[in-house]
Coordinates of C-alpha atoms (C1' of nucleotides) in Angstrom, one line a residue:
Chain A
X1 CA -1.7 -16.1 13.3
X2 CA -3.3 -18.7 11.0
X3 CA -4.5 -20.8 14.0
X4 CA -7.0 -18.1 15.1
X5 CA -8.5 -18.0 11.6
X6 CA -8.7 -21.8 11.5
X7 CA -10.7 -21.6 14.7
X8 CA -12.8 -18.7 13.6
X9 CA -13.5 -20.6 10.4
X10 CA -14.7 -23.7 12.2
X11 CA -16.9 -21.6 14.5
X12 CA -18.3 -19.6 11.6
X13 CA -19.6 -22.9 10.2
X14 CA -21.0 -24.0 13.5
X15 CA -20.6 -23.6 17.3
X16 CA -18.3 -26.1 19.0
X17 CA -16.3 -26.7 22.1
X18 CA -12.6 -26.8 22.4
X19 CA -12.7 -30.5 22.7
X20 CA -14.8 -30.9 19.5
X21 CA -12.4 -28.5 17.6
X22 CA -9.5 -30.5 18.8
X23 CA -10.9 -33.7 17.3
X24 CA -11.5 -32.0 14.0
X25 CA -7.9 -30.8 13.9
X26 CA -6.9 -34.4 14.2
X27 CA -8.9 -35.4 11.1
X28 CA -8.8 -34.3 7.5
X29 CA -8.6 -30.7 8.5
X30 CA -5.3 -31.2 10.3
X31 CA -4.2 -33.6 7.7
X32 CA -4.3 -31.1 4.8
X33 CA -4.9 -27.6 6.1
X34 CA -3.8 -26.8 9.6
X35 CA -2.9 -29.0 12.5
X36 CA -2.9 -28.0 16.1
X37 CA -3.1 -29.7 19.5
X38 CA -5.4 -29.0 22.4
X39 CA -2.6 -27.3 24.3
X40 CA -2.6 -24.6 21.6
X41 CA -6.3 -24.6 20.9
X42 CA -7.6 -23.9 24.5
X43 CA -5.4 -20.9 25.2
X44 CA -6.2 -19.4 21.8
X45 CA -9.9 -19.9 22.4
X46 CA -9.6 -18.0 25.6
X47 CA -7.7 -15.2 23.9
X48 CA -10.3 -15.0 21.1
X49 CA -13.1 -14.8 23.7
X50 CA -11.2 -12.1 25.6
X51 CA -11.0 -10.1 22.4
X52 CA -14.7 -10.6 21.7
X53 CA -14.3 -12.5 18.4
X54 CA -16.0 -15.6 19.9
X55 CA -18.3 -16.1 22.8
X56 CA -19.5 -18.9 25.1
X57 CA -23.1 -19.9 24.1
X58 CA -23.5 -23.0 26.2
X59 CA -21.9 -24.8 29.1
X60 CA -22.2 -28.6 29.3
X61 CA -21.1 -31.5 31.4
X62 CA -17.5 -31.7 32.7
X63 CA -17.0 -28.0 32.3
X64 CA -17.3 -28.0 28.6
X65 CA -17.9 -24.7 26.9
X66 CA -19.5 -24.3 23.5
X67 CA -18.2 -21.2 21.6
X68 CA -19.9 -19.3 18.7
X69 CA -18.3 -16.7 16.5
X70 CA -19.4 -13.1 17.0
X71 CA -20.2 -10.5 14.4
X72 CA -16.7 -8.9 15.0
X73 CA -15.1 -12.3 14.6
X74 CA -16.9 -12.9 11.4
X75 CA -15.7 -9.6 10.1
X76 CA -12.1 -10.3 10.9
X77 CA -12.4 -13.8 9.3
X78 CA -13.9 -12.4 6.2
X79 CA -11.2 -9.7 5.9
X80 CA -8.5 -12.3 6.3
X81 CA -10.0 -14.6 3.7
X82 CA -10.6 -12.0 1.1
X83 CA -7.1 -10.5 1.4
X84 CA -4.8 -13.4 0.6
X85 CA -1.0 -12.8 0.6
X86 CA 0.9 -12.9 -2.6
X87 CA 3.4 -15.5 -1.7
X88 CA 2.9 -18.6 0.4
X89 CA 4.9 -21.5 1.6
X90 CA 4.4 -24.9 3.0
X91 CA 5.9 -27.1 5.8
X92 CA 4.7 -30.6 5.0
X93 CA 6.9 -33.4 6.2
X94 CA 5.2 -36.0 3.9
X95 CA 5.9 -33.9 0.8
X96 CA 9.4 -33.2 2.0
X97 CA 10.1 -36.9 2.2
X98 CA 9.0 -37.3 -1.4
X99 CA 11.1 -34.5 -2.6
X100 CA 14.2 -36.0 -1.0
X101 CA 13.8 -39.4 -2.5
X102 CA 16.2 -38.7 -5.3
X103 CA 19.0 -38.6 -2.7
X104 CA 18.5 -42.3 -2.0
X105 CA 19.9 -45.3 -3.9
X106 CA 17.6 -46.2 -6.8
X107 CA 16.2 -49.3 -5.2
X108 CA 15.5 -47.6 -1.8
X109 CA 13.7 -44.8 -3.7
X110 CA 11.6 -47.1 -5.8
X111 CA 10.6 -49.1 -2.8
X112 CA 9.4 -46.0 -0.9
X113 CA 7.6 -44.6 -4.0
X114 CA 5.8 -47.9 -4.5
X115 CA 4.7 -47.9 -0.9
X116 CA 3.6 -44.3 -1.2
X117 CA 1.6 -45.0 -4.4
X118 CA -0.3 -47.8 -2.6
X119 CA -0.9 -45.6 0.5
X120 CA -2.3 -42.9 -1.7
X121 CA -4.6 -45.3 -3.5
X122 CA -6.0 -46.6 -0.1
X123 CA -6.4 -43.0 1.2
X124 CA -8.0 -41.7 -2.0
X125 CA -10.5 -44.6 -2.0
X126 CA -11.4 -44.0 1.6
X127 CA -11.9 -40.3 1.2
X128 CA -14.0 -40.8 -1.9
X129 CA -16.2 -43.1 0.1
X130 CA -16.5 -40.5 2.8
X131 CA -17.4 -37.9 0.2
X132 CA -20.2 -40.1 -1.2
X133 CA -21.4 -40.9 2.3
X134 CA -21.7 -37.2 3.1
X135 CA -23.6 -36.6 -0.1
X136 CA -26.0 -39.4 0.6
X137 CA -26.9 -37.9 4.1
X138 CA -27.0 -34.3 3.1
X139 CA -30.4 -32.8 2.6
X140 CA -30.8 -31.4 -0.9
X141 CA -30.5 -27.6 -1.1
X142 CA -29.0 -27.4 2.4
X143 CA -25.6 -25.8 3.1
X144 CA -22.5 -27.6 1.8
X145 CA -21.3 -29.6 4.8
X146 CA -17.9 -28.4 6.3
X147 CA -16.2 -31.7 5.8
X148 CA -17.5 -32.1 2.3
X149 CA -15.2 -29.6 0.6
X150 CA -12.2 -31.0 2.6
X151 CA -12.8 -34.7 1.7
X152 CA -13.1 -33.8 -2.0
X153 CA -9.8 -31.9 -1.8
X154 CA -8.3 -34.8 0.1
X155 CA -9.1 -37.5 -2.4
X156 CA -8.1 -35.4 -5.4
X157 CA -4.8 -34.6 -3.7
X158 CA -4.1 -38.2 -2.9
X159 CA -5.0 -39.2 -6.4
X160 CA -2.6 -36.5 -7.9
X161 CA 0.2 -37.6 -5.5
X162 CA -0.4 -41.3 -6.5
X163 CA -0.1 -40.4 -10.2
X164 CA 3.0 -38.4 -9.6
X165 CA 4.5 -41.3 -7.7
X166 CA 3.8 -43.6 -10.6
X167 CA 5.4 -41.1 -13.0
X168 CA 8.5 -40.9 -10.7
X169 CA 8.8 -44.7 -10.6
X170 CA 8.8 -44.8 -14.4
X171 CA 11.4 -42.0 -14.6
X172 CA 13.7 -43.6 -12.1
X173 CA 13.4 -47.0 -13.7
X174 CA 14.4 -45.6 -17.0
X175 CA 17.8 -44.3 -15.8
Chain B
X1 CA 13.8 -31.6 13.2
X2 CA 12.7 -31.7 9.6
X3 CA 14.8 -28.7 8.6
X4 CA 18.0 -30.6 9.1
X5 CA 16.9 -33.4 6.8
X6 CA 15.7 -30.9 4.2
X7 CA 19.3 -29.5 4.3
X8 CA 20.9 -32.9 4.2
X9 CA 18.7 -33.9 1.3
X10 CA 19.8 -30.9 -0.7
X11 CA 23.4 -31.5 0.1
X12 CA 23.1 -35.2 -0.7
X13 CA 22.1 -34.2 -4.2
X14 CA 24.9 -31.7 -4.6
X15 CA 27.2 -29.5 -2.6
X16 CA 25.9 -25.9 -2.0
X17 CA 26.4 -22.8 0.1
X18 CA 24.0 -21.5 2.7
X19 CA 23.1 -18.7 0.3
X20 CA 22.3 -21.1 -2.6
X21 CA 20.2 -23.3 -0.2
X22 CA 18.3 -20.2 0.9
X23 CA 17.3 -19.5 -2.7
X24 CA 16.1 -23.0 -3.3
X25 CA 14.0 -22.8 -0.2
X26 CA 12.3 -19.8 -1.6
X27 CA 11.4 -21.6 -4.8
X28 CA 9.3 -24.7 -5.5
X29 CA 10.9 -26.6 -2.7
X30 CA 9.7 -24.1 -0.1
X31 CA 6.5 -23.7 -1.9
X32 CA 5.4 -27.4 -1.5
X33 CA 7.8 -29.2 0.8
X34 CA 9.6 -27.1 3.5
X35 CA 10.1 -23.4 3.8
X36 CA 12.9 -21.8 5.8
X37 CA 14.6 -18.5 5.9
X38 CA 18.3 -17.8 6.0
X39 CA 18.1 -16.9 9.6
X40 CA 17.2 -20.5 10.4
X41 CA 19.4 -22.1 7.7
X42 CA 22.8 -20.6 8.6
X43 CA 22.7 -21.6 12.3
X44 CA 21.5 -25.1 11.4
X45 CA 24.3 -25.5 8.8
X46 CA 26.7 -24.6 11.6
X47 CA 25.2 -27.2 13.9
X48 CA 25.2 -29.9 11.2
X49 CA 28.9 -29.1 10.5
X50 CA 29.7 -29.2 14.2
X51 CA 28.1 -32.7 14.4
X52 CA 30.0 -33.9 11.4
X53 CA 27.0 -34.5 9.2
X54 CA 28.2 -32.0 6.6
X55 CA 31.6 -30.4 5.9
X56 CA 33.0 -27.3 4.2
X57 CA 34.5 -28.4 0.9
X58 CA 35.2 -25.0 -0.6
X59 CA 35.4 -21.3 0.4
X60 CA 34.5 -18.7 -2.2
X61 CA 34.3 -14.9 -2.5
X62 CA 32.7 -12.8 0.2
X63 CA 33.2 -15.5 2.9
X64 CA 30.9 -18.0 1.2
X65 CA 31.3 -21.7 2.2
X66 CA 30.2 -24.6 0.1
X67 CA 29.1 -27.6 2.2
X68 CA 28.9 -31.3 1.2
X69 CA 27.2 -34.1 3.0
X70 CA 29.5 -36.6 4.9
X71 CA 29.0 -40.4 5.0
X72 CA 27.6 -40.0 8.5
X73 CA 25.1 -37.4 7.2
X74 CA 24.1 -39.6 4.4
X75 CA 23.5 -42.5 6.9
X76 CA 21.3 -40.3 9.1
X77 CA 19.3 -39.0 6.1
X78 CA 18.8 -42.5 4.7
X79 CA 17.6 -43.6 8.1
X80 CA 15.1 -40.8 8.4
X81 CA 13.8 -41.3 4.9
X82 CA 13.3 -45.1 5.2
X83 CA 11.6 -44.8 8.6
X84 CA 8.5 -42.6 8.0
X85 CA 6.1 -41.9 10.9
X86 CA 2.6 -43.3 10.7
X87 CA 0.7 -40.1 11.1
X88 CA 1.5 -36.8 9.5
X89 CA -0.1 -33.4 9.5
X90 CA 0.1 -30.2 7.5
X91 CA 0.3 -26.5 8.2
X92 CA -0.5 -24.9 4.8
X93 CA -2.1 -21.4 4.8
X94 CA -3.2 -21.7 1.2
X95 CA -5.1 -24.9 1.8
X96 CA -6.5 -23.5 5.0
X97 CA -7.9 -20.6 3.2
X98 CA -9.6 -22.9 0.7
X99 CA -11.1 -25.0 3.5
X100 CA -12.6 -22.0 5.2
X101 CA -14.3 -20.7 2.1
X102 CA -17.6 -22.3 3.1
X103 CA -17.8 -19.9 6.0
X104 CA -18.1 -17.0 3.5
X105 CA -21.2 -15.7 1.8
X106 CA -21.9 -17.5 -1.4
X107 CA -20.8 -14.7 -3.7
X108 CA -17.5 -14.0 -1.8
X109 CA -16.7 -17.7 -1.9
X110 CA -17.4 -18.0 -5.6
X111 CA -15.2 -15.0 -6.4
X112 CA -12.3 -16.4 -4.4
X113 CA -12.7 -19.8 -6.0
X114 CA -12.7 -18.4 -9.5
X115 CA -9.5 -16.4 -8.7
X116 CA -7.9 -19.5 -7.3
X117 CA -8.8 -21.6 -10.3
X118 CA -7.2 -19.0 -12.6
X119 CA -4.1 -18.7 -10.4
X120 CA -3.7 -22.5 -10.4
X121 CA -4.1 -22.6 -14.2
X122 CA -1.3 -20.0 -14.6
X123 CA 1.0 -21.8 -12.1
X124 CA 0.4 -25.2 -13.5
X125 CA 1.3 -24.0 -17.0
X126 CA 4.4 -22.3 -15.8
X127 CA 5.6 -25.3 -13.9
X128 CA 4.9 -27.6 -16.8
X129 CA 7.0 -25.3 -19.0
X130 CA 9.8 -25.5 -16.4
X131 CA 9.5 -29.3 -16.3
X132 CA 9.8 -29.5 -20.1
X133 CA 12.7 -27.1 -20.0
X134 CA 14.6 -29.2 -17.5
X135 CA 14.0 -32.3 -19.6
X136 CA 15.3 -30.6 -22.7
X137 CA 18.6 -29.7 -21.0
X138 CA 19.1 -32.9 -19.1
X139 CA 21.7 -35.3 -20.5
X140 CA 19.9 -38.7 -21.3
X141 CA 20.8 -41.4 -18.8
X142 CA 22.1 -38.8 -16.3
X143 CA 20.7 -38.5 -12.7
X144 CA 17.2 -37.1 -12.4
X145 CA 17.7 -33.4 -11.7
X146 CA 16.7 -32.3 -8.1
X147 CA 14.1 -29.8 -9.3
X148 CA 12.6 -32.1 -11.8
X149 CA 10.7 -34.2 -9.3
X150 CA 9.5 -31.1 -7.6
X151 CA 8.3 -29.3 -10.7
X152 CA 6.4 -32.4 -11.7
X153 CA 4.7 -32.6 -8.3
X154 CA 4.0 -28.9 -8.5
X155 CA 2.1 -28.8 -11.7
X156 CA 0.2 -31.9 -10.9
X157 CA -0.8 -30.4 -7.5
X158 CA -1.9 -27.1 -9.1
X159 CA -3.9 -29.0 -11.7
X160 CA -5.6 -31.1 -9.0
X161 CA -6.4 -28.0 -7.0
X162 CA -7.8 -26.2 -10.1
X163 CA -10.1 -29.1 -10.8
X164 CA -11.2 -29.2 -7.2
X165 CA -11.9 -25.4 -7.3
X166 CA -14.0 -25.9 -10.5
X167 CA -15.9 -28.7 -8.7
X168 CA -16.5 -26.5 -5.7
X169 CA -17.8 -23.6 -7.8
X170 CA -20.3 -26.0 -9.4
X171 CA -21.4 -27.4 -6.1
X172 CA -21.9 -23.9 -4.5
X173 CA -23.7 -22.6 -7.6
X174 CA -26.2 -25.5 -7.3
X175 CA -27.3 -24.5 -3.8
Chain C
dG1 C1' 32.4 5.2 -6.8
dC2 C1' 27.5 4.0 -6.2
dG3 C1' 23.8 1.0 -6.0
dT4 C1' 22.7 -3.8 -6.1
dT5 C1' 23.4 -8.4 -5.1
dC6 C1' 26.0 -11.7 -2.6
dA7 C1' 26.8 -13.8 1.8
dT8 C1' 26.6 -14.4 6.5
dG9 C1' 25.2 -13.6 11.1
dT10 C1' 22.7 -12.5 16.2
dA11 C1' 18.8 -11.6 19.4
dA12 C1' 14.1 -11.0 20.9
dA13 C1' 9.6 -12.3 20.2
dA14 C1' 6.0 -15.3 18.6
dC15 C1' 4.5 -19.8 17.7
dG16 C1' 4.2 -24.8 18.5
dT17 C1' 5.4 -29.4 21.1
dT18 C1' 6.0 -32.3 25.0
dA19 C1' 5.3 -33.5 29.4
dC20 C1' 2.7 -33.0 33.3
dA21 C1' -1.8 -32.3 35.7
dT22 C1' -6.6 -32.6 37.2
dG23 C1' -11.1 -34.0 37.7
dA24 C1' -15.9 -35.2 35.8
dT25 C1' -18.9 -38.4 33.3
dT26 C1' -19.9 -42.5 30.9
dT27 C1' -19.6 -47.6 29.8
dG28 C1' -19.3 -52.2 30.9
Chain D
dC1 C1' -16.6 -49.7 40.8
dA2 C1' -12.9 -49.6 37.4
dA3 C1' -11.4 -48.2 33.0
dA4 C1' -12.1 -45.4 29.3
dT5 C1' -13.2 -41.1 27.5
dC6 C1' -14.4 -36.4 28.0
dA7 C1' -12.8 -31.8 28.9
dT8 C1' -9.7 -28.4 30.2
dG9 C1' -5.4 -26.4 31.6
dT10 C1' 0.0 -24.9 32.6
dA11 C1' 5.0 -24.7 32.1
dA12 C1' 9.3 -25.8 30.0
dC13 C1' 11.4 -26.4 25.9
dG14 C1' 12.2 -26.3 21.0
dT15 C1' 11.2 -24.1 16.4
dT16 C1' 10.3 -20.2 13.4
dT17 C1' 9.8 -15.2 12.5
dT18 C1' 11.0 -10.5 12.7
dA19 C1' 14.2 -7.0 13.1
dC20 C1' 18.7 -5.6 13.1
dA21 C1' 23.5 -5.9 11.5
dT22 C1' 27.8 -6.1 8.7
dG23 C1' 30.8 -6.2 4.9
dA24 C1' 32.6 -8.0 0.3
dA25 C1' 32.2 -8.2 -4.7
dC26 C1' 30.0 -7.0 -9.0
dG27 C1' 27.9 -4.1 -12.8
dC28 C1' 27.3 0.3 -14.7

DNA sequence: GCGTTCATGTAAAACGTTACATGATTTG
DNA sequence: CAAATCATGTAACGTTTTACATGAACGC
C-alpha cells in the first residue's frame, strides 16, 4: 500500500515519467524511505491512472508518458499523510546487520563497526555537500526542493549511526 | 532471506522459543531492524531446524520449544554478517511519510512535523531510560546485552530525527 | 471455572524480486 | 552503424500479511 503513496508523493511535488520515478527510487529516496523497482512501479502507475489518481499529461520520445497527480490523488495522499498509524516497523538490512554484530567474536564485530563508522563518515560528508549544493542553486523564497529534505535527513542519519558505531566500539573494547 | 539471519542472530545471542522471538520482533528490534510476525517466524524456525542450523534444546509447557543455534548455523550467520552487499535499500513507512511532507500545504506539514518532533522527544527519552536501566542491571565485564546495542541506536535515531524535524520546521517557516 | 495469556500452526491473498523481453533514441 | 541508454512491460517465483484455527496453562 505504501508504494502508491510514495508515487503520489513524488507526483504531487512534480510531474514525472515512470522512468524518472524509477531513477529517484534508486537514489536517496530508496535508500532511506521506500525502495521499488521499475517492475513494480510501472504496473502501479497504470493502476493509479485507471483509478483516476494520476493522469498522463505528456507523451515523449520512446513511448515515455509523463504523469501528474489529480485532485482526487492529492486528496487521498493528504488523507494518508495526516492519518499516521500508531505503530510502525522497519525492514532495513543495514540496521539488521548492525544489531546482530554482538553475536560475532569481539574482533570480527570491531572490524565491521570500524568499517561502518568510516562508511558513515564518507556518506554523511557527501550528503552534506549535496545539501549545500541544492541550497546554492535554489532560488530564495521558492519551494523547498524535494531532495533537500531527504538529503538533510540522510546526512543526519549517517552522522547519528556513525556516533553510535563509535560508542559501540568503545563499549565492546571495554569488555 | 534476511529473516533467517535475524532469527539466527537472536539465537546466537541466546536460546529462545518462537513465542519469545515473536515478542522481541515486536519491540525495538522490529522497530528499527527487521519486523516479522509469528506466522512467518514459526515456519522459518521449522525450516532452519530441518536444515540443521538450529536445534530444539528444551521443551516446555504448552508445547513450547526452545531453540539454540548450531555450529553450522553460527558459521552461516558469520558468513552473512562479514559479507555485506554493496548497495542497500530501505522500506520504512515512517521515513516515507516524512519525505512526502513537502507535498502538503505549509500548515499541514508544519503541524505534522511538530507532532513528529514531540513524539521523537518522548521516544528518545524513554529509550534512554531503558538504556540506563539495562546498564544498571548488567554485571560489569559480562557480555553486552542484546537489547543494549538496539536501545542505544534507537534513542540516537530518534534524537537525530527530532533535530531534523526542528530544522525542517525552521526551513518551511522561512518560505 | 472463566477469561487471559501462552504457544503454535495453516492457507489464501497481497506485495516484491528476478528473469526475460522488446524496441526507440542518442552518442561516439 | 554499434553500443549505450532510454523507456516500458510480463510472468514465475519468493516473501509478507491477513484471516482463521486450536488447545494448554495461569491468575483470580
